């Protein structure tokens, strides 16, 4: 690891586990100090303990703008500023076979975390950054926000909204040198998929998760799954000065899934040792 974020101060929402914790650990390894917000107190405190003085953790609900404001205030008061805001917290909502079966019972919750959380986090961070020389805001969308498909309609709609909001905010905030970009991950093993199974039995949830993974593996041109570290690498790029001329972009970290269908494997590939 290098020194790419030396002296920078970041907030990461949903940073206690999954992609968020990989980003927090990588930001710290690159010299940043990070305020982490998450609903999971146990994992958040364990992460902060691993990071030492470079990280502070608070229990927050990203769907509550008042609690998000506490993270921004903490970064400014305890670390002295805010240069990077990573609006990462997101939930999948419950998986349905078809929109015909969807009761939209979790609509408000998914939208409040995935859309209001991102919009409020962007606004709060940008208010500070606009008065203090600029900054970088990184919003987490998804391949599900780029590519149409079935199963989690509210999630897909929320992640598409994140992309459109990111571009619009980038345009408005450019005059303050506040850059706003989006990462659209796909098919990275974390707890996100398992959580989509809601109240299903563990056996059924396991079958569903395996079926989803199989489907995503078949849809991905690169013959391997991504890792949380792959997403953290993209986040470091957006957070640091190497991406200073980038705003309003959507970076798919998805093994090529949204580029198009993989080419058919030839029957001789396996014999040649090809994946
Ligand atoms: N893993 C993937 O392949 C993938 C693909 C597309 C998009 N994403 C997006 O990346 C982001 C991170 O996903 P992940 O895979 O790490 O998921 P995850 O479920 O593994 O982790 C999400 C983290 O957010 C926290 N969280 C959930 N609700 C919260 C709330 N209301 N307030 C604060 N924290 C909350 C959880 O406690 C957890 O620590 C999400 O926005 C997700 O939609 C992930």
Tab-separated table of C-alpha atoms and ligand atoms in Angstrom:
chain	number	residue	atom	x	y	z
A	1	UNK	CA	0.000	0.000	0.000
A	2	UNK	CA	1.073	3.550	-0.610
A	3	UNK	CA	0.471	6.981	0.727
A	4	UNK	CA	-2.186	7.971	-1.758
A	5	UNK	CA	-4.647	9.428	0.742
A	6	UNK	CA	-2.157	10.879	3.242
A	7	UNK	CA	-3.735	13.730	5.196
A	8	UNK	CA	-7.232	13.060	3.841
A	9	UNK	CA	-10.302	12.593	6.015
A	10	UNK	CA	-13.158	10.337	4.938
A	11	UNK	CA	-16.616	9.211	6.005
A	12	UNK	CA	-17.795	5.731	4.950
A	13	UNK	CA	-21.394	4.715	5.586
A	14	UNK	CA	-22.195	1.020	5.914
A	15	UNK	CA	-18.498	0.627	6.627
A	16	UNK	CA	-18.626	-2.111	9.256
A	17	UNK	CA	-18.571	-5.067	6.860
A	18	UNK	CA	-18.626	-6.147	3.208
A	19	UNK	CA	-17.389	-3.667	0.613
A	20	UNK	CA	-17.510	-0.812	3.137
A	21	UNK	CA	-15.020	-2.359	5.559
A	22	UNK	CA	-12.640	-3.166	2.670
A	23	UNK	CA	-12.796	0.517	1.690
A	24	UNK	CA	-12.215	1.689	5.260
A	25	UNK	CA	-9.181	-0.588	5.709
A	26	UNK	CA	-7.724	0.428	2.354
A	27	UNK	CA	-8.296	4.169	2.998
A	28	UNK	CA	-6.493	3.818	6.339
A	29	UNK	CA	-3.660	1.844	4.689
A	30	UNK	CA	-3.303	4.750	2.240
A	31	UNK	CA	-2.889	7.267	5.068
A	32	UNK	CA	-6.467	8.566	5.535
A	33	UNK	CA	-8.407	8.933	8.758
A	34	UNK	CA	-11.939	7.596	8.530
A	35	UNK	CA	-15.255	8.036	10.341
A	36	UNK	CA	-17.304	4.862	9.908
A	37	UNK	CA	-21.089	4.741	10.314
A	38	UNK	CA	-23.149	1.548	10.378
A	39	UNK	CA	-26.157	-0.033	12.082
A	40	UNK	CA	-23.984	-2.997	13.148
A	41	UNK	CA	-22.319	-1.909	16.400
A	42	UNK	CA	-20.356	-5.099	16.980
A	43	UNK	CA	-18.696	-5.240	13.565
A	44	UNK	CA	-18.181	-1.464	13.490
A	45	UNK	CA	-16.417	-1.433	16.852
A	46	UNK	CA	-14.252	-4.403	15.877
A	47	UNK	CA	-13.219	-2.630	12.657
A	48	UNK	CA	-12.414	0.607	14.507
A	49	UNK	CA	-10.290	-1.369	16.992
A	50	UNK	CA	-8.356	-2.964	14.078
A	51	UNK	CA	-7.727	0.490	12.544
A	52	UNK	CA	-6.610	2.161	15.817
A	53	UNK	CA	-6.450	5.959	16.014
A	54	UNK	CA	-7.129	6.332	12.286
A	55	UNK	CA	-10.807	5.347	12.571
A	56	UNK	CA	-13.832	6.324	14.633
A	57	UNK	CA	-17.079	4.368	14.614
A	58	UNK	CA	-20.648	5.476	15.309
A	59	UNK	CA	-23.910	3.537	15.114
A	60	UNK	CA	-26.103	5.324	12.564
A	61	UNK	CA	-28.966	4.546	10.212
A	62	UNK	CA	-27.969	5.867	6.786
A	63	UNK	CA	-31.635	6.422	5.974
A	64	UNK	CA	-31.794	9.114	8.660
A	65	UNK	CA	-30.221	12.404	7.469
A	66	UNK	CA	-29.899	13.643	11.066
A	67	UNK	CA	-27.647	10.706	11.956
A	68	UNK	CA	-25.595	11.156	8.779
A	69	UNK	CA	-24.972	14.750	9.803
A	70	UNK	CA	-23.411	13.450	13.016
A	71	UNK	CA	-20.809	11.550	10.967
A	72	UNK	CA	-19.853	14.643	8.985
A	73	UNK	CA	-19.686	16.735	12.176
A	74	UNK	CA	-17.523	14.092	13.849
A	75	UNK	CA	-15.071	14.062	10.924
A	76	UNK	CA	-14.764	17.848	11.062
A	77	UNK	CA	-14.551	18.111	14.852
A	78	UNK	CA	-12.308	15.132	15.625
A	79	UNK	CA	-10.145	14.879	12.503
A	80	UNK	CA	-10.330	18.492	11.277
A	81	UNK	CA	-12.184	18.301	7.963
A	82	UNK	CA	-13.792	16.132	5.293
A	83	UNK	CA	-12.304	15.362	1.875
A	84	UNK	CA	-13.971	12.051	0.945
A	85	UNK	CA	-17.579	10.973	1.454
A	86	UNK	CA	-18.387	7.400	0.568
A	87	UNK	CA	-22.137	6.774	0.546
A	88	UNK	CA	-21.861	2.998	0.601
A	89	UNK	CA	-24.651	1.779	2.920
A	90	UNK	CA	-27.215	-0.132	0.914
A	91	UNK	CA	-29.728	-2.928	1.327
A	92	UNK	CA	-31.132	-5.325	-1.228
A	93	UNK	CA	-34.715	-5.582	-0.054
A	94	UNK	CA	-36.572	-8.870	-0.274
A	95	UNK	CA	-36.202	-11.067	-3.358
A	96	UNK	CA	-39.447	-11.873	-5.226
A	97	UNK	CA	-40.003	-14.374	-8.028
A	98	UNK	CA	-41.774	-11.707	-10.028
A	99	UNK	CA	-43.114	-8.195	-9.642
A	100	UNK	CA	-46.541	-9.908	-9.610
A	101	UNK	CA	-45.656	-11.273	-6.143
A	102	UNK	CA	-44.144	-8.054	-4.789
A	103	UNK	CA	-46.110	-6.358	-1.999
A	104	UNK	CA	-43.669	-3.389	-1.838
A	105	UNK	CA	-43.621	-3.857	1.935
A	106	UNK	CA	-39.947	-2.814	2.071
A	107	UNK	CA	-40.189	-0.009	-0.513
A	108	UNK	CA	-39.824	2.877	1.963
A	109	UNK	CA	-36.984	1.216	3.823
A	110	UNK	CA	-34.953	0.356	0.694
A	111	UNK	CA	-35.493	3.796	-0.803
A	112	UNK	CA	-34.644	5.584	2.441
A	113	UNK	CA	-31.302	3.794	2.845
A	114	UNK	CA	-30.307	3.482	-0.829
A	115	UNK	CA	-31.564	6.794	-2.220
A	116	UNK	CA	-32.277	9.267	0.597
A	117	UNK	CA	-29.104	8.103	2.373
A	118	UNK	CA	-26.999	8.786	-0.726
A	119	UNK	CA	-28.687	12.121	-1.480
A	120	UNK	CA	-28.506	13.392	2.097
A	121	UNK	CA	-24.922	12.134	2.502
A	122	UNK	CA	-23.939	13.942	-0.694
A	123	UNK	CA	-25.641	17.166	0.358
A	124	UNK	CA	-24.181	17.162	3.880
A	125	UNK	CA	-20.638	16.433	2.699
A	126	UNK	CA	-20.898	18.909	-0.184
A	127	UNK	CA	-21.971	21.708	2.160
A	128	UNK	CA	-18.679	21.314	4.010
A	129	UNK	CA	-16.575	20.645	0.908
A	130	UNK	CA	-17.996	23.611	-1.041
A	131	UNK	CA	-16.758	25.967	1.704
A	132	UNK	CA	-13.415	24.216	2.096
A	133	UNK	CA	-11.827	23.824	-1.313
A	134	UNK	CA	-13.705	20.805	-2.688
A	135	UNK	CA	-13.667	17.048	-2.212
A	136	UNK	CA	-14.652	13.681	-3.613
A	137	UNK	CA	-18.016	11.998	-3.120
A	138	UNK	CA	-18.349	8.314	-4.031
A	139	UNK	CA	-21.803	6.760	-4.291
A	140	UNK	CA	-22.449	3.024	-4.482
A	141	UNK	CA	-24.811	1.969	-7.229
A	142	UNK	CA	-24.905	-1.552	-8.685
A	143	UNK	CA	-24.958	-3.528	-11.922
A	144	UNK	CA	-28.637	-3.789	-10.997
A	145	UNK	CA	-28.936	-0.028	-11.523
A	146	UNK	CA	-27.304	-0.220	-14.959
A	147	UNK	CA	-28.803	-3.410	-16.346
A	148	UNK	CA	-32.497	-4.263	-16.265
A	149	UNK	CA	-33.545	-7.596	-14.779
A	150	UNK	CA	-35.881	-9.285	-12.354
A	151	UNK	CA	-36.148	-10.218	-8.720
A	152	UNK	CA	-35.426	-7.100	-6.705
A	153	UNK	CA	-37.322	-4.327	-8.472
A	154	UNK	CA	-37.150	-1.733	-5.710
A	155	UNK	CA	-33.407	-2.322	-5.342
A	156	UNK	CA	-32.872	-1.942	-9.093
A	157	UNK	CA	-34.924	1.261	-9.194
A	158	UNK	CA	-33.042	2.658	-6.184
A	159	UNK	CA	-29.641	1.939	-7.734
A	160	UNK	CA	-30.665	3.487	-11.072
A	161	UNK	CA	-31.736	6.567	-9.101
A	162	UNK	CA	-28.276	6.708	-7.508
A	163	UNK	CA	-26.664	6.913	-10.963
A	164	UNK	CA	-28.922	9.708	-12.192
A	165	UNK	CA	-28.586	11.613	-8.923
A	166	UNK	CA	-24.787	11.237	-8.994
A	167	UNK	CA	-24.548	12.747	-12.480
A	168	UNK	CA	-26.908	15.595	-11.593
A	169	UNK	CA	-25.077	16.392	-8.355
A	170	UNK	CA	-21.748	16.264	-10.220
A	171	UNK	CA	-22.994	18.963	-12.588
A	172	UNK	CA	-24.240	21.233	-9.789
A	173	UNK	CA	-21.240	20.782	-7.521
A	174	UNK	CA	-18.480	21.025	-10.143
A	175	UNK	CA	-18.151	24.794	-9.605
A	176	UNK	CA	-17.021	24.088	-6.027
A	177	UNK	CA	-14.512	21.431	-7.168
A	178	UNK	CA	-16.650	18.809	-5.468
A	179	UNK	CA	-16.466	15.674	-7.632
A	180	UNK	CA	-19.267	13.100	-7.472
A	181	UNK	CA	-18.760	9.654	-8.964
A	182	UNK	CA	-20.392	6.291	-8.767
A	183	UNK	CA	-19.137	2.728	-8.408
A	184	UNK	CA	-21.413	0.008	-9.771
A	185	UNK	CA	-20.195	-3.308	-8.360
A	186	UNK	CA	-21.418	-6.671	-9.510
A	187	UNK	CA	-21.134	-10.177	-8.195
A	188	UNK	CA	-18.811	-9.568	-5.244
A	189	UNK	CA	-19.365	-12.173	-2.521
A	190	UNK	CA	-20.625	-10.376	0.624
A	191	UNK	CA	-23.648	-10.827	2.890
A	192	UNK	CA	-25.798	-8.618	0.604
A	193	UNK	CA	-27.242	-11.454	-1.470
A	194	UNK	CA	-28.053	-13.673	1.516
A	195	UNK	CA	-29.963	-10.784	3.098
A	196	UNK	CA	-32.273	-10.692	0.045
A	197	UNK	CA	-33.716	-14.048	1.065
A	198	UNK	CA	-35.635	-12.390	3.943
A	199	UNK	CA	-37.605	-14.857	6.060
A	200	UNK	CA	-36.888	-17.966	3.912
A	201	UNK	CA	-35.614	-21.095	5.641
A	202	UNK	CA	-31.785	-21.353	5.706
A	203	UNK	CA	-31.949	-24.248	3.182
A	204	UNK	CA	-34.124	-22.309	0.752
A	205	UNK	CA	-32.036	-19.154	1.234
A	206	UNK	CA	-28.862	-21.179	0.555
A	207	UNK	CA	-30.369	-22.622	-2.642
A	208	UNK	CA	-31.449	-19.156	-3.795
A	209	UNK	CA	-28.030	-17.629	-3.107
A	210	UNK	CA	-26.282	-20.457	-4.990
A	211	UNK	CA	-28.681	-20.118	-7.929
A	212	UNK	CA	-28.106	-16.357	-8.076
A	213	UNK	CA	-24.332	-16.796	-7.924
A	214	UNK	CA	-24.437	-19.425	-10.694
A	215	UNK	CA	-26.487	-17.099	-12.863
A	216	UNK	CA	-24.151	-14.150	-12.226
A	217	UNK	CA	-21.074	-16.284	-12.889
A	218	UNK	CA	-22.512	-17.317	-16.260
A	219	UNK	CA	-23.233	-13.650	-17.121
A	220	UNK	CA	-19.719	-12.388	-16.361
A	221	UNK	CA	-17.033	-12.334	-19.086
A	222	UNK	CA	-14.077	-12.467	-16.664
A	223	UNK	CA	-13.787	-16.021	-15.390
A	224	UNK	CA	-13.515	-15.149	-11.692
A	225	UNK	CA	-15.560	-13.457	-8.989
A	226	UNK	CA	-14.583	-10.000	-7.814
A	227	UNK	CA	-13.468	-9.232	-4.264
A	228	UNK	CA	-14.254	-6.378	-1.853
A	229	UNK	CA	-10.632	-5.288	-2.407
A	230	UNK	CA	-11.375	-4.801	-6.130
A	231	UNK	CA	-14.066	-2.297	-5.157
A	232	UNK	CA	-11.795	-0.646	-2.559
A	233	UNK	CA	-9.198	-0.131	-5.314
A	234	UNK	CA	-11.768	1.784	-7.387
A	235	UNK	CA	-12.764	3.812	-4.320
A	236	UNK	CA	-9.131	4.827	-3.645
A	237	UNK	CA	-8.853	5.969	-7.261
A	238	UNK	CA	-11.961	8.159	-6.970
A	239	UNK	CA	-10.961	9.403	-3.504
A	240	UNK	CA	-7.475	10.545	-4.462
A	241	UNK	CA	-6.017	13.154	-6.772
A	242	UNK	CA	-5.314	10.755	-9.673
A	243	UNK	CA	-9.003	11.108	-10.633
A	244	UNK	CA	-9.068	14.912	-10.327
A	245	UNK	CA	-10.567	15.389	-13.826
A	246	UNK	CA	-13.342	12.822	-13.273
A	247	UNK	CA	-16.819	13.705	-12.162
A	248	UNK	CA	-20.271	12.341	-12.977
A	249	UNK	CA	-18.868	8.954	-14.012
A	250	UNK	CA	-20.085	5.431	-13.316
A	251	UNK	CA	-17.348	2.830	-12.924
A	252	UNK	CA	-18.596	-0.732	-13.228
A	253	UNK	CA	-16.493	-3.072	-11.084
A	254	UNK	CA	-18.236	-6.159	-12.368
A	255	UNK	CA	-15.876	-8.389	-14.365
A	256	UNK	CA	-17.422	-7.077	-17.590
A	257	UNK	CA	-21.015	-8.051	-16.733
A	258	UNK	CA	-22.549	-4.807	-17.960
A	259	UNK	CA	-20.304	-4.720	-21.050
A	260	UNK	CA	-22.214	-7.638	-22.543
A	261	UNK	CA	-22.643	-11.397	-22.608
A	262	UNK	CA	-19.540	-13.568	-22.300
A	263	UNK	CA	-18.438	-15.377	-25.455
A	264	UNK	CA	-19.509	-19.003	-25.522
A	265	UNK	CA	-16.923	-21.372	-24.124
A	266	UNK	CA	-15.656	-23.747	-26.798
A	267	UNK	CA	-15.767	-27.423	-25.993
A	268	UNK	CA	-11.967	-27.559	-26.459
A	269	UNK	CA	-11.275	-24.767	-23.895
A	270	UNK	CA	-11.296	-27.022	-20.859
A	271	UNK	CA	-8.965	-29.489	-22.570
A	272	UNK	CA	-6.599	-26.566	-23.362
A	273	UNK	CA	-6.641	-25.552	-19.666
A	274	UNK	CA	-8.643	-22.378	-20.386
A	275	UNK	CA	-11.292	-21.245	-17.848
B	1	LIG	N1	-21.610	-7.068	-3.127
B	1	LIG	C1	-21.976	-6.767	-4.363
B	1	LIG	O1	-21.735	-7.529	-5.318
B	1	LIG	C2	-22.687	-5.488	-4.649
B	1	LIG	C3	-23.202	-5.357	-5.942
B	1	LIG	C4	-23.852	-4.196	-6.281
B	1	LIG	C5	-23.953	-3.159	-5.372
B	1	LIG	N2	-23.457	-3.296	-4.118
B	1	LIG	C6	-23.643	-2.155	-3.217
B	1	LIG	O2	-22.488	-1.940	-2.436
B	1	LIG	C7	-22.854	-1.457	-1.145
B	1	LIG	C8	-22.260	-2.359	-0.083
B	1	LIG	O3	-22.780	-3.663	-0.265
B	1	LIG	P1	-22.168	-4.968	0.426
B	1	LIG	O4	-22.127	-6.020	-0.622
B	1	LIG	O5	-20.932	-4.626	1.172
B	1	LIG	O6	-23.370	-5.326	1.429
B	1	LIG	P2	-23.308	-5.952	2.904
B	1	LIG	O7	-24.719	-6.302	3.228
B	1	LIG	O8	-22.249	-7.001	2.960
B	1	LIG	O9	-22.821	-4.722	3.811
B	1	LIG	C9	-23.615	-3.567	3.961
B	1	LIG	C10	-23.220	-2.830	5.221
B	1	LIG	O10	-24.151	-1.748	5.371
B	1	LIG	C11	-24.691	-1.779	6.685
B	1	LIG	N3	-26.028	-1.210	6.662
B	1	LIG	C12	-27.182	-1.785	6.225
B	1	LIG	N4	-28.204	-0.946	6.399
B	1	LIG	C13	-27.692	0.187	6.948
B	1	LIG	C14	-28.260	1.409	7.356
B	1	LIG	N5	-29.571	1.652	7.267
B	1	LIG	N6	-27.426	2.359	7.878
B	1	LIG	C15	-26.102	2.124	7.999
B	1	LIG	N7	-25.526	0.977	7.648
B	1	LIG	C16	-26.302	0.024	7.113
B	1	LIG	C17	-24.665	-3.246	7.090
B	1	LIG	O11	-24.709	-3.398	8.503
B	1	LIG	C18	-23.340	-3.702	6.475
B	1	LIG	O12	-22.260	-3.455	7.346
B	1	LIG	C19	-24.380	-1.413	-1.126
B	1	LIG	O13	-24.824	-0.116	-1.433
B	1	LIG	C20	-24.762	-2.387	-2.219
B	1	LIG	O14	-26.026	-2.128	-2.773
B	1	LIG	C21	-22.832	-4.447	-3.748
